[in-house]
Amino acid sequence: QNVSDQTGVHSRFRRPFNIGLGSKYSPYTGAEFLLDINAQLPVHFNTAPSRANVNSHIDTQFRMRGNLGAKFRAGKTHHLLAGLLYNPSTISAAGNLNVLNTSENFKGASLGLQKDLGPLVTSMGGFFLWANATLKSPDTGRASEYAHRIYGLLLTASYKL
């Protein structure tokens, strides 16, 4: 995708190719396990090809990502939901962090409760995401390590047609 702004600087962004495969396994009535594996292929490009004096090179690496989910019957109309995720950065912290100057590896967990009310399904739950990251200073080239945590609550409602 190519974009030109008002300053006349030509910019570019390329999306990497992703491919995924998902599966569901039910070992017995009332239990479901879901697995989702994705692969992101590398992409290499310059975000500002018309500006030779600007370091705008993006160089990502091949990465595998995964999600695991579980659903257990906890009564006639209730289900317990749980999930885990792993989402590593496509930019290597060990190498040149390039124009993005950051590399973040996310992990996450969720837990929730679902209630079936006929065609209406409601859910509530919480999630926790944490990331370890490397941030590289564009001025000094020095890298810093940091971590952040994200907590949240979700409420959903859907109607089955």
mmCIF file with all atom_site columns, C-alpha atoms in Angstrom:
data_model
loop_
_atom_site.group_PDB
_atom_site.id
_atom_site.type_symbol
_atom_site.label_atom_id
_atom_site.label_alt_id
_atom_site.label_comp_id
_atom_site.label_asym_id
_atom_site.label_entity_id
_atom_site.label_seq_id
_atom_site.pdbx_PDB_ins_code
_atom_site.Cartn_x
_atom_site.Cartn_y
_atom_site.Cartn_z
_atom_site.occupancy
_atom_site.B_iso_or_equiv
_atom_site.pdbx_formal_charge
_atom_site.auth_seq_id
_atom_site.auth_comp_id
_atom_site.auth_asym_id
_atom_site.auth_atom_id
_atom_site.pdbx_PDB_model_num
ATOM 1   C CA . GLN A 1 1   ? 0.000   0.000   0.000  1.00 0.00 ? 1   GLN A CA 1
ATOM 2   C CA . ASN A 1 2   ? 1.462   3.364   -1.008 1.00 0.00 ? 2   ASN A CA 1
ATOM 3   C CA . VAL A 1 3   ? 0.477   6.682   0.542  1.00 0.00 ? 3   VAL A CA 1
ATOM 4   C CA . SER A 1 4   ? 1.532   10.275  -0.196 1.00 0.00 ? 4   SER A CA 1
ATOM 5   C CA . ASP A 1 5   ? 1.045   12.975  2.423  1.00 0.00 ? 5   ASP A CA 1
ATOM 6   C CA . GLN A 1 6   ? 0.841   16.762  2.073  1.00 0.00 ? 6   GLN A CA 1
ATOM 7   C CA . THR A 1 7   ? 4.632   17.202  2.375  1.00 0.00 ? 7   THR A CA 1
ATOM 8   C CA . GLY A 1 8   ? 5.229   15.207  -0.784 1.00 0.00 ? 8   GLY A CA 1
ATOM 9   C CA . VAL A 1 9   ? 7.170   12.490  1.049  1.00 0.00 ? 9   VAL A CA 1
ATOM 10  C CA . HIS A 1 10  ? 6.288   9.156   -0.470 1.00 0.00 ? 10  HIS A CA 1
ATOM 11  C CA . SER A 1 11  ? 5.633   6.477   2.169  1.00 0.00 ? 11  SER A CA 1
ATOM 12  C CA . ARG A 1 12  ? 4.993   2.744   2.013  1.00 0.00 ? 12  ARG A CA 1
ATOM 13  C CA . PHE A 1 13  ? 3.638   0.034   4.276  1.00 0.00 ? 13  PHE A CA 1
ATOM 14  C CA . ARG A 1 14  ? 3.567   -3.670  3.473  1.00 0.00 ? 14  ARG A CA 1
ATOM 15  C CA . ARG A 1 15  ? 1.481   -6.190  5.358  1.00 0.00 ? 15  ARG A CA 1
ATOM 16  C CA . PRO A 1 16  ? 3.057   -9.574  5.995  1.00 0.00 ? 16  PRO A CA 1
ATOM 17  C CA . PHE A 1 17  ? 1.390   -12.757 4.811  1.00 0.00 ? 17  PHE A CA 1
ATOM 18  C CA . ASN A 1 18  ? -0.245  -14.715 7.638  1.00 0.00 ? 18  ASN A CA 1
ATOM 19  C CA . ILE A 1 19  ? -1.537  -18.261 7.513  1.00 0.00 ? 19  ILE A CA 1
ATOM 20  C CA . GLY A 1 20  ? -3.350  -20.067 10.314 1.00 0.00 ? 20  GLY A CA 1
ATOM 21  C CA . LEU A 1 21  ? -4.894  -23.351 11.245 1.00 0.00 ? 21  LEU A CA 1
ATOM 22  C CA . GLY A 1 22  ? -7.459  -23.991 13.953 1.00 0.00 ? 22  GLY A CA 1
ATOM 23  C CA . SER A 1 23  ? -8.864  -27.129 15.489 1.00 0.00 ? 23  SER A CA 1
ATOM 24  C CA . LYS A 1 24  ? -11.491 -28.155 18.049 1.00 0.00 ? 24  LYS A CA 1
ATOM 25  C CA . TYR A 1 25  ? -11.360 -31.309 20.142 1.00 0.00 ? 25  TYR A CA 1
ATOM 26  C CA . SER A 1 26  ? -14.187 -32.561 22.384 1.00 0.00 ? 26  SER A CA 1
ATOM 27  C CA . PRO A 1 27  ? -12.948 -35.479 24.539 1.00 0.00 ? 27  PRO A CA 1
ATOM 28  C CA . TYR A 1 28  ? -16.369 -35.828 26.180 1.00 0.00 ? 28  TYR A CA 1
ATOM 29  C CA . THR A 1 29  ? -19.758 -34.091 26.276 1.00 0.00 ? 29  THR A CA 1
ATOM 30  C CA . GLY A 1 30  ? -19.442 -30.746 28.012 1.00 0.00 ? 30  GLY A CA 1
ATOM 31  C CA . ALA A 1 31  ? -15.772 -30.098 27.206 1.00 0.00 ? 31  ALA A CA 1
ATOM 32  C CA . GLU A 1 32  ? -14.170 -28.424 24.196 1.00 0.00 ? 32  GLU A CA 1
ATOM 33  C CA . PHE A 1 33  ? -10.535 -27.554 23.564 1.00 0.00 ? 33  PHE A CA 1
ATOM 34  C CA . LEU A 1 34  ? -9.586  -25.149 20.786 1.00 0.00 ? 34  LEU A CA 1
ATOM 35  C CA . LEU A 1 35  ? -6.143  -24.646 19.283 1.00 0.00 ? 35  LEU A CA 1
ATOM 36  C CA . ASP A 1 36  ? -5.188  -21.911 16.837 1.00 0.00 ? 36  ASP A CA 1
ATOM 37  C CA . ILE A 1 37  ? -1.696  -21.745 15.310 1.00 0.00 ? 37  ILE A CA 1
ATOM 38  C CA . ASN A 1 38  ? -0.615  -18.916 13.002 1.00 0.00 ? 38  ASN A CA 1
ATOM 39  C CA . ALA A 1 39  ? 2.531   -18.252 11.012 1.00 0.00 ? 39  ALA A CA 1
ATOM 40  C CA . GLN A 1 40  ? 3.585   -14.782 9.903  1.00 0.00 ? 40  GLN A CA 1
ATOM 41  C CA . LEU A 1 41  ? 6.068   -14.653 7.047  1.00 0.00 ? 41  LEU A CA 1
ATOM 42  C CA . PRO A 1 42  ? 8.872   -12.080 6.952  1.00 0.00 ? 42  PRO A CA 1
ATOM 43  C CA . VAL A 1 43  ? 8.528   -8.761  5.172  1.00 0.00 ? 43  VAL A CA 1
ATOM 44  C CA . HIS A 1 44  ? 11.281  -6.311  4.163  1.00 0.00 ? 44  HIS A CA 1
ATOM 45  C CA . PHE A 1 45  ? 10.722  -2.760  2.924  1.00 0.00 ? 45  PHE A CA 1
ATOM 46  C CA . ASN A 1 46  ? 11.492  0.941   3.450  1.00 0.00 ? 46  ASN A CA 1
ATOM 47  C CA . THR A 1 47  ? 8.707   3.092   4.857  1.00 0.00 ? 47  THR A CA 1
ATOM 48  C CA . ALA A 1 48  ? 10.089  6.284   3.284  1.00 0.00 ? 48  ALA A CA 1
ATOM 49  C CA . PRO A 1 49  ? 11.858  5.213   0.078  1.00 0.00 ? 49  PRO A CA 1
ATOM 50  C CA . SER A 1 50  ? 12.003  8.791   -1.222 1.00 0.00 ? 50  SER A CA 1
ATOM 51  C CA . ARG A 1 51  ? 14.071  9.942   1.814  1.00 0.00 ? 51  ARG A CA 1
ATOM 52  C CA . ALA A 1 52  ? 17.535  8.361   1.525  1.00 0.00 ? 52  ALA A CA 1
ATOM 53  C CA . ASN A 1 53  ? 18.748  10.177  4.667  1.00 0.00 ? 53  ASN A CA 1
ATOM 54  C CA . VAL A 1 54  ? 16.071  8.572   6.875  1.00 0.00 ? 54  VAL A CA 1
ATOM 55  C CA . ASN A 1 55  ? 16.506  5.059   8.310  1.00 0.00 ? 55  ASN A CA 1
ATOM 56  C CA . SER A 1 56  ? 13.113  3.651   7.375  1.00 0.00 ? 56  SER A CA 1
ATOM 57  C CA . HIS A 1 57  ? 13.974  -0.005  6.799  1.00 0.00 ? 57  HIS A CA 1
ATOM 58  C CA . ILE A 1 58  ? 11.541  -2.607  8.214  1.00 0.00 ? 58  ILE A CA 1
ATOM 59  C CA . ASP A 1 59  ? 12.888  -6.128  8.487  1.00 0.00 ? 59  ASP A CA 1
ATOM 60  C CA . THR A 1 60  ? 10.621  -8.650  10.207 1.00 0.00 ? 60  THR A CA 1
ATOM 61  C CA . GLN A 1 61  ? 11.235  -12.331 10.896 1.00 0.00 ? 61  GLN A CA 1
ATOM 62  C CA . PHE A 1 62  ? 9.167   -15.484 10.573 1.00 0.00 ? 62  PHE A CA 1
ATOM 63  C CA . ARG A 1 63  ? 7.130   -16.093 13.751 1.00 0.00 ? 63  ARG A CA 1
ATOM 64  C CA . MET A 1 64  ? 4.656   -18.668 15.018 1.00 0.00 ? 64  MET A CA 1
ATOM 65  C CA . ARG A 1 65  ? 1.784   -17.546 17.256 1.00 0.00 ? 65  ARG A CA 1
ATOM 66  C CA . GLY A 1 66  ? -0.661  -19.628 19.196 1.00 0.00 ? 66  GLY A CA 1
ATOM 67  C CA . ASN A 1 67  ? -3.912  -19.579 21.149 1.00 0.00 ? 67  ASN A CA 1
ATOM 68  C CA . LEU A 1 68  ? -5.425  -22.284 23.304 1.00 0.00 ? 68  LEU A CA 1
ATOM 69  C CA . GLY A 1 69  ? -9.000  -22.172 24.549 1.00 0.00 ? 69  GLY A CA 1
ATOM 70  C CA . ALA A 1 70  ? -11.226 -24.379 26.689 1.00 0.00 ? 70  ALA A CA 1
ATOM 71  C CA . LYS A 1 71  ? -14.965 -24.483 27.346 1.00 0.00 ? 71  LYS A CA 1
ATOM 72  C CA . PHE A 1 72  ? -16.452 -26.631 30.113 1.00 0.00 ? 72  PHE A CA 1
ATOM 73  C CA . ARG A 1 73  ? -20.118 -27.154 30.920 1.00 0.00 ? 73  ARG A CA 1
ATOM 74  C CA . ALA A 1 74  ? -20.726 -25.916 34.469 1.00 0.00 ? 74  ALA A CA 1
ATOM 75  C CA . GLY A 1 75  ? -24.464 -26.548 34.669 1.00 0.00 ? 75  GLY A CA 1
ATOM 76  C CA . LYS A 1 76  ? -27.454 -26.765 32.371 1.00 0.00 ? 76  LYS A CA 1
ATOM 77  C CA . THR A 1 77  ? -27.017 -23.233 30.975 1.00 0.00 ? 77  THR A CA 1
ATOM 78  C CA . HIS A 1 78  ? -23.535 -22.212 32.187 1.00 0.00 ? 78  HIS A CA 1
ATOM 79  C CA . HIS A 1 79  ? -20.067 -22.716 30.731 1.00 0.00 ? 79  HIS A CA 1
ATOM 80  C CA . LEU A 1 80  ? -16.630 -21.914 32.122 1.00 0.00 ? 80  LEU A CA 1
ATOM 81  C CA . LEU A 1 81  ? -14.289 -20.401 29.502 1.00 0.00 ? 81  LEU A CA 1
ATOM 82  C CA . ALA A 1 82  ? -10.492 -20.160 29.669 1.00 0.00 ? 82  ALA A CA 1
ATOM 83  C CA . GLY A 1 83  ? -7.756  -19.192 27.242 1.00 0.00 ? 83  GLY A CA 1
ATOM 84  C CA . LEU A 1 84  ? -4.030  -18.672 26.764 1.00 0.00 ? 84  LEU A CA 1
ATOM 85  C CA . LEU A 1 85  ? -2.153  -16.806 24.036 1.00 0.00 ? 85  LEU A CA 1
ATOM 86  C CA . TYR A 1 86  ? 1.420   -16.376 22.896 1.00 0.00 ? 86  TYR A CA 1
ATOM 87  C CA . ASN A 1 87  ? 2.287   -13.614 20.412 1.00 0.00 ? 87  ASN A CA 1
ATOM 88  C CA . PRO A 1 88  ? 6.035   -13.048 19.908 1.00 0.00 ? 88  PRO A CA 1
ATOM 89  C CA . SER A 1 89  ? 7.397   -9.993  18.158 1.00 0.00 ? 89  SER A CA 1
ATOM 90  C CA . THR A 1 90  ? 8.408   -10.290 14.528 1.00 0.00 ? 90  THR A CA 1
ATOM 91  C CA . ILE A 1 91  ? 11.243  -7.873  15.213 1.00 0.00 ? 91  ILE A CA 1
ATOM 92  C CA . SER A 1 92  ? 14.287  -9.378  16.904 1.00 0.00 ? 92  SER A CA 1
ATOM 93  C CA . ALA A 1 93  ? 15.483  -7.562  20.019 1.00 0.00 ? 93  ALA A CA 1
ATOM 94  C CA . ALA A 1 94  ? 18.956  -9.046  19.493 1.00 0.00 ? 94  ALA A CA 1
ATOM 95  C CA . GLY A 1 95  ? 19.346  -7.543  16.037 1.00 0.00 ? 95  GLY A CA 1
ATOM 96  C CA . ASN A 1 96  ? 18.733  -4.134  14.544 1.00 0.00 ? 96  ASN A CA 1
ATOM 97  C CA . LEU A 1 97  ? 15.365  -2.935  15.823 1.00 0.00 ? 97  LEU A CA 1
ATOM 98  C CA . ASN A 1 98  ? 15.231  -0.673  12.752 1.00 0.00 ? 98  ASN A CA 1
ATOM 99  C CA . VAL A 1 99  ? 12.733  2.162   12.337 1.00 0.00 ? 99  VAL A CA 1
ATOM 100 C CA . LEU A 1 100 ? 10.143  0.637   14.694 1.00 0.00 ? 100 LEU A CA 1
ATOM 101 C CA . ASN A 1 101 ? 12.681  0.682   17.566 1.00 0.00 ? 101 ASN A CA 1
ATOM 102 C CA . THR A 1 102 ? 10.725  -1.815  19.643 1.00 0.00 ? 102 THR A CA 1
ATOM 103 C CA . SER A 1 103 ? 10.288  -5.547  20.052 1.00 0.00 ? 103 SER A CA 1
ATOM 104 C CA . GLU A 1 104 ? 7.363   -6.818  22.192 1.00 0.00 ? 104 GLU A CA 1
ATOM 105 C CA . ASN A 1 105 ? 6.537   -10.407 23.114 1.00 0.00 ? 105 ASN A CA 1
ATOM 106 C CA . PHE A 1 106 ? 2.967   -10.784 24.402 1.00 0.00 ? 106 PHE A CA 1
ATOM 107 C CA . LYS A 1 107 ? 1.515   -13.539 26.557 1.00 0.00 ? 107 LYS A CA 1
ATOM 108 C CA . GLY A 1 108 ? -2.018  -13.631 27.896 1.00 0.00 ? 108 GLY A CA 1
ATOM 109 C CA . ALA A 1 109 ? -4.638  -15.502 29.865 1.00 0.00 ? 109 ALA A CA 1
ATOM 110 C CA . SER A 1 110 ? -8.405  -15.185 30.189 1.00 0.00 ? 110 SER A CA 1
ATOM 111 C CA . LEU A 1 111 ? -11.151 -16.667 32.334 1.00 0.00 ? 111 LEU A CA 1
ATOM 112 C CA . GLY A 1 112 ? -14.887 -16.202 31.975 1.00 0.00 ? 112 GLY A CA 1
ATOM 113 C CA . LEU A 1 113 ? -18.396 -17.491 32.485 1.00 0.00 ? 113 LEU A CA 1
ATOM 114 C CA . GLN A 1 114 ? -21.032 -17.905 29.752 1.00 0.00 ? 114 GLN A CA 1
ATOM 115 C CA . LYS A 1 115 ? -24.792 -18.197 30.270 1.00 0.00 ? 115 LYS A CA 1
ATOM 116 C CA . ASP A 1 116 ? -27.155 -19.485 27.585 1.00 0.00 ? 116 ASP A CA 1
ATOM 117 C CA . LEU A 1 117 ? -30.649 -18.000 27.718 1.00 0.00 ? 117 LEU A CA 1
ATOM 118 C CA . GLY A 1 118 ? -32.186 -19.652 24.675 1.00 0.00 ? 118 GLY A CA 1
ATOM 119 C CA . PRO A 1 119 ? -31.161 -17.601 21.660 1.00 0.00 ? 119 PRO A CA 1
ATOM 120 C CA . LEU A 1 120 ? -29.443 -15.017 23.902 1.00 0.00 ? 120 LEU A CA 1
ATOM 121 C CA . VAL A 1 121 ? -25.901 -15.823 25.061 1.00 0.00 ? 121 VAL A CA 1
ATOM 122 C CA . THR A 1 122 ? -24.207 -13.590 27.625 1.00 0.00 ? 122 THR A CA 1
ATOM 123 C CA . SER A 1 123 ? -20.626 -13.777 28.849 1.00 0.00 ? 123 SER A CA 1
ATOM 124 C CA . MET A 1 124 ? -18.440 -12.007 31.346 1.00 0.00 ? 124 MET A CA 1
ATOM 125 C CA . GLY A 1 125 ? -14.796 -12.495 32.061 1.00 0.00 ? 125 GLY A CA 1
ATOM 126 C CA . GLY A 1 126 ? -11.409 -11.029 32.626 1.00 0.00 ? 126 GLY A CA 1
ATOM 127 C CA . PHE A 1 127 ? -8.092  -11.072 30.849 1.00 0.00 ? 127 PHE A CA 1
ATOM 128 C CA . PHE A 1 128 ? -4.476  -10.411 31.680 1.00 0.00 ? 128 PHE A CA 1
ATOM 129 C CA . LEU A 1 129 ? -1.811  -9.566  29.095 1.00 0.00 ? 129 LEU A CA 1
ATOM 130 C CA . TRP A 1 130 ? 1.836   -9.097  29.809 1.00 0.00 ? 130 TRP A CA 1
ATOM 131 C CA . ALA A 1 131 ? 4.682   -8.160  27.520 1.00 0.00 ? 131 ALA A CA 1
ATOM 132 C CA . ASN A 1 132 ? 8.411   -8.052  27.793 1.00 0.00 ? 132 ASN A CA 1
ATOM 133 C CA . ALA A 1 133 ? 9.864   -5.537  25.413 1.00 0.00 ? 133 ALA A CA 1
ATOM 134 C CA . THR A 1 134 ? 13.055  -3.975  24.177 1.00 0.00 ? 134 THR A CA 1
ATOM 135 C CA . LEU A 1 135 ? 13.078  -0.327  23.188 1.00 0.00 ? 135 LEU A CA 1
ATOM 136 C CA . LYS A 1 136 ? 16.023  1.043   21.233 1.00 0.00 ? 136 LYS A CA 1
ATOM 137 C CA . SER A 1 137 ? 16.915  4.726   21.371 1.00 0.00 ? 137 SER A CA 1
ATOM 138 C CA . PRO A 1 138 ? 17.120  6.215   17.876 1.00 0.00 ? 138 PRO A CA 1
ATOM 139 C CA . ASP A 1 139 ? 19.701  8.737   19.171 1.00 0.00 ? 139 ASP A CA 1
ATOM 140 C CA . THR A 1 140 ? 22.141  6.557   21.115 1.00 0.00 ? 140 THR A CA 1
ATOM 141 C CA . GLY A 1 141 ? 21.338  3.097   19.766 1.00 0.00 ? 141 GLY A CA 1
ATOM 142 C CA . ARG A 1 142 ? 21.170  1.769   23.333 1.00 0.00 ? 142 ARG A CA 1
ATOM 143 C CA . ALA A 1 143 ? 18.468  -0.747  24.160 1.00 0.00 ? 143 ALA A CA 1
ATOM 144 C CA . SER A 1 144 ? 16.304  -0.713  27.294 1.00 0.00 ? 144 SER A CA 1
ATOM 145 C CA . GLU A 1 145 ? 14.209  -3.553  28.645 1.00 0.00 ? 145 GLU A CA 1
ATOM 146 C CA . TYR A 1 146 ? 10.743  -2.943  30.034 1.00 0.00 ? 146 TYR A CA 1
ATOM 147 C CA . ALA A 1 147 ? 7.597   -4.869  30.843 1.00 0.00 ? 147 ALA A CA 1
ATOM 148 C CA . HIS A 1 148 ? 3.966   -3.872  30.903 1.00 0.00 ? 148 HIS A CA 1
ATOM 149 C CA . ARG A 1 149 ? 0.779   -5.454  32.160 1.00 0.00 ? 149 ARG A CA 1
ATOM 150 C CA . ILE A 1 150 ? -2.757  -5.005  30.894 1.00 0.00 ? 150 ILE A CA 1
ATOM 151 C CA . TYR A 1 151 ? -5.868  -6.082  32.813 1.00 0.00 ? 151 TYR A CA 1
ATOM 152 C CA . GLY A 1 152 ? -9.417  -5.959  31.579 1.00 0.00 ? 152 GLY A CA 1
ATOM 153 C CA . LEU A 1 153 ? -13.011 -7.079  31.970 1.00 0.00 ? 153 LEU A CA 1
ATOM 154 C CA . LEU A 1 154 ? -15.345 -8.015  29.148 1.00 0.00 ? 154 LEU A CA 1
ATOM 155 C CA . LEU A 1 155 ? -19.113 -8.242  29.015 1.00 0.00 ? 155 LEU A CA 1
ATOM 156 C CA . THR A 1 156 ? -20.733 -9.612  25.862 1.00 0.00 ? 156 THR A CA 1
ATOM 157 C CA . ALA A 1 157 ? -24.205 -10.458 24.626 1.00 0.00 ? 157 ALA A CA 1
ATOM 158 C CA . SER A 1 158 ? -25.164 -12.125 21.369 1.00 0.00 ? 158 SER A CA 1
ATOM 159 C CA . TYR A 1 159 ? -28.383 -13.288 19.818 1.00 0.00 ? 159 TYR A CA 1
ATOM 160 C CA . LYS A 1 160 ? -28.516 -16.499 17.774 1.00 0.00 ? 160 LYS A CA 1
ATOM 161 C CA . LEU A 1 161 ? -30.676 -16.196 14.665 1.00 0.00 ? 161 LEU A CA 1
#
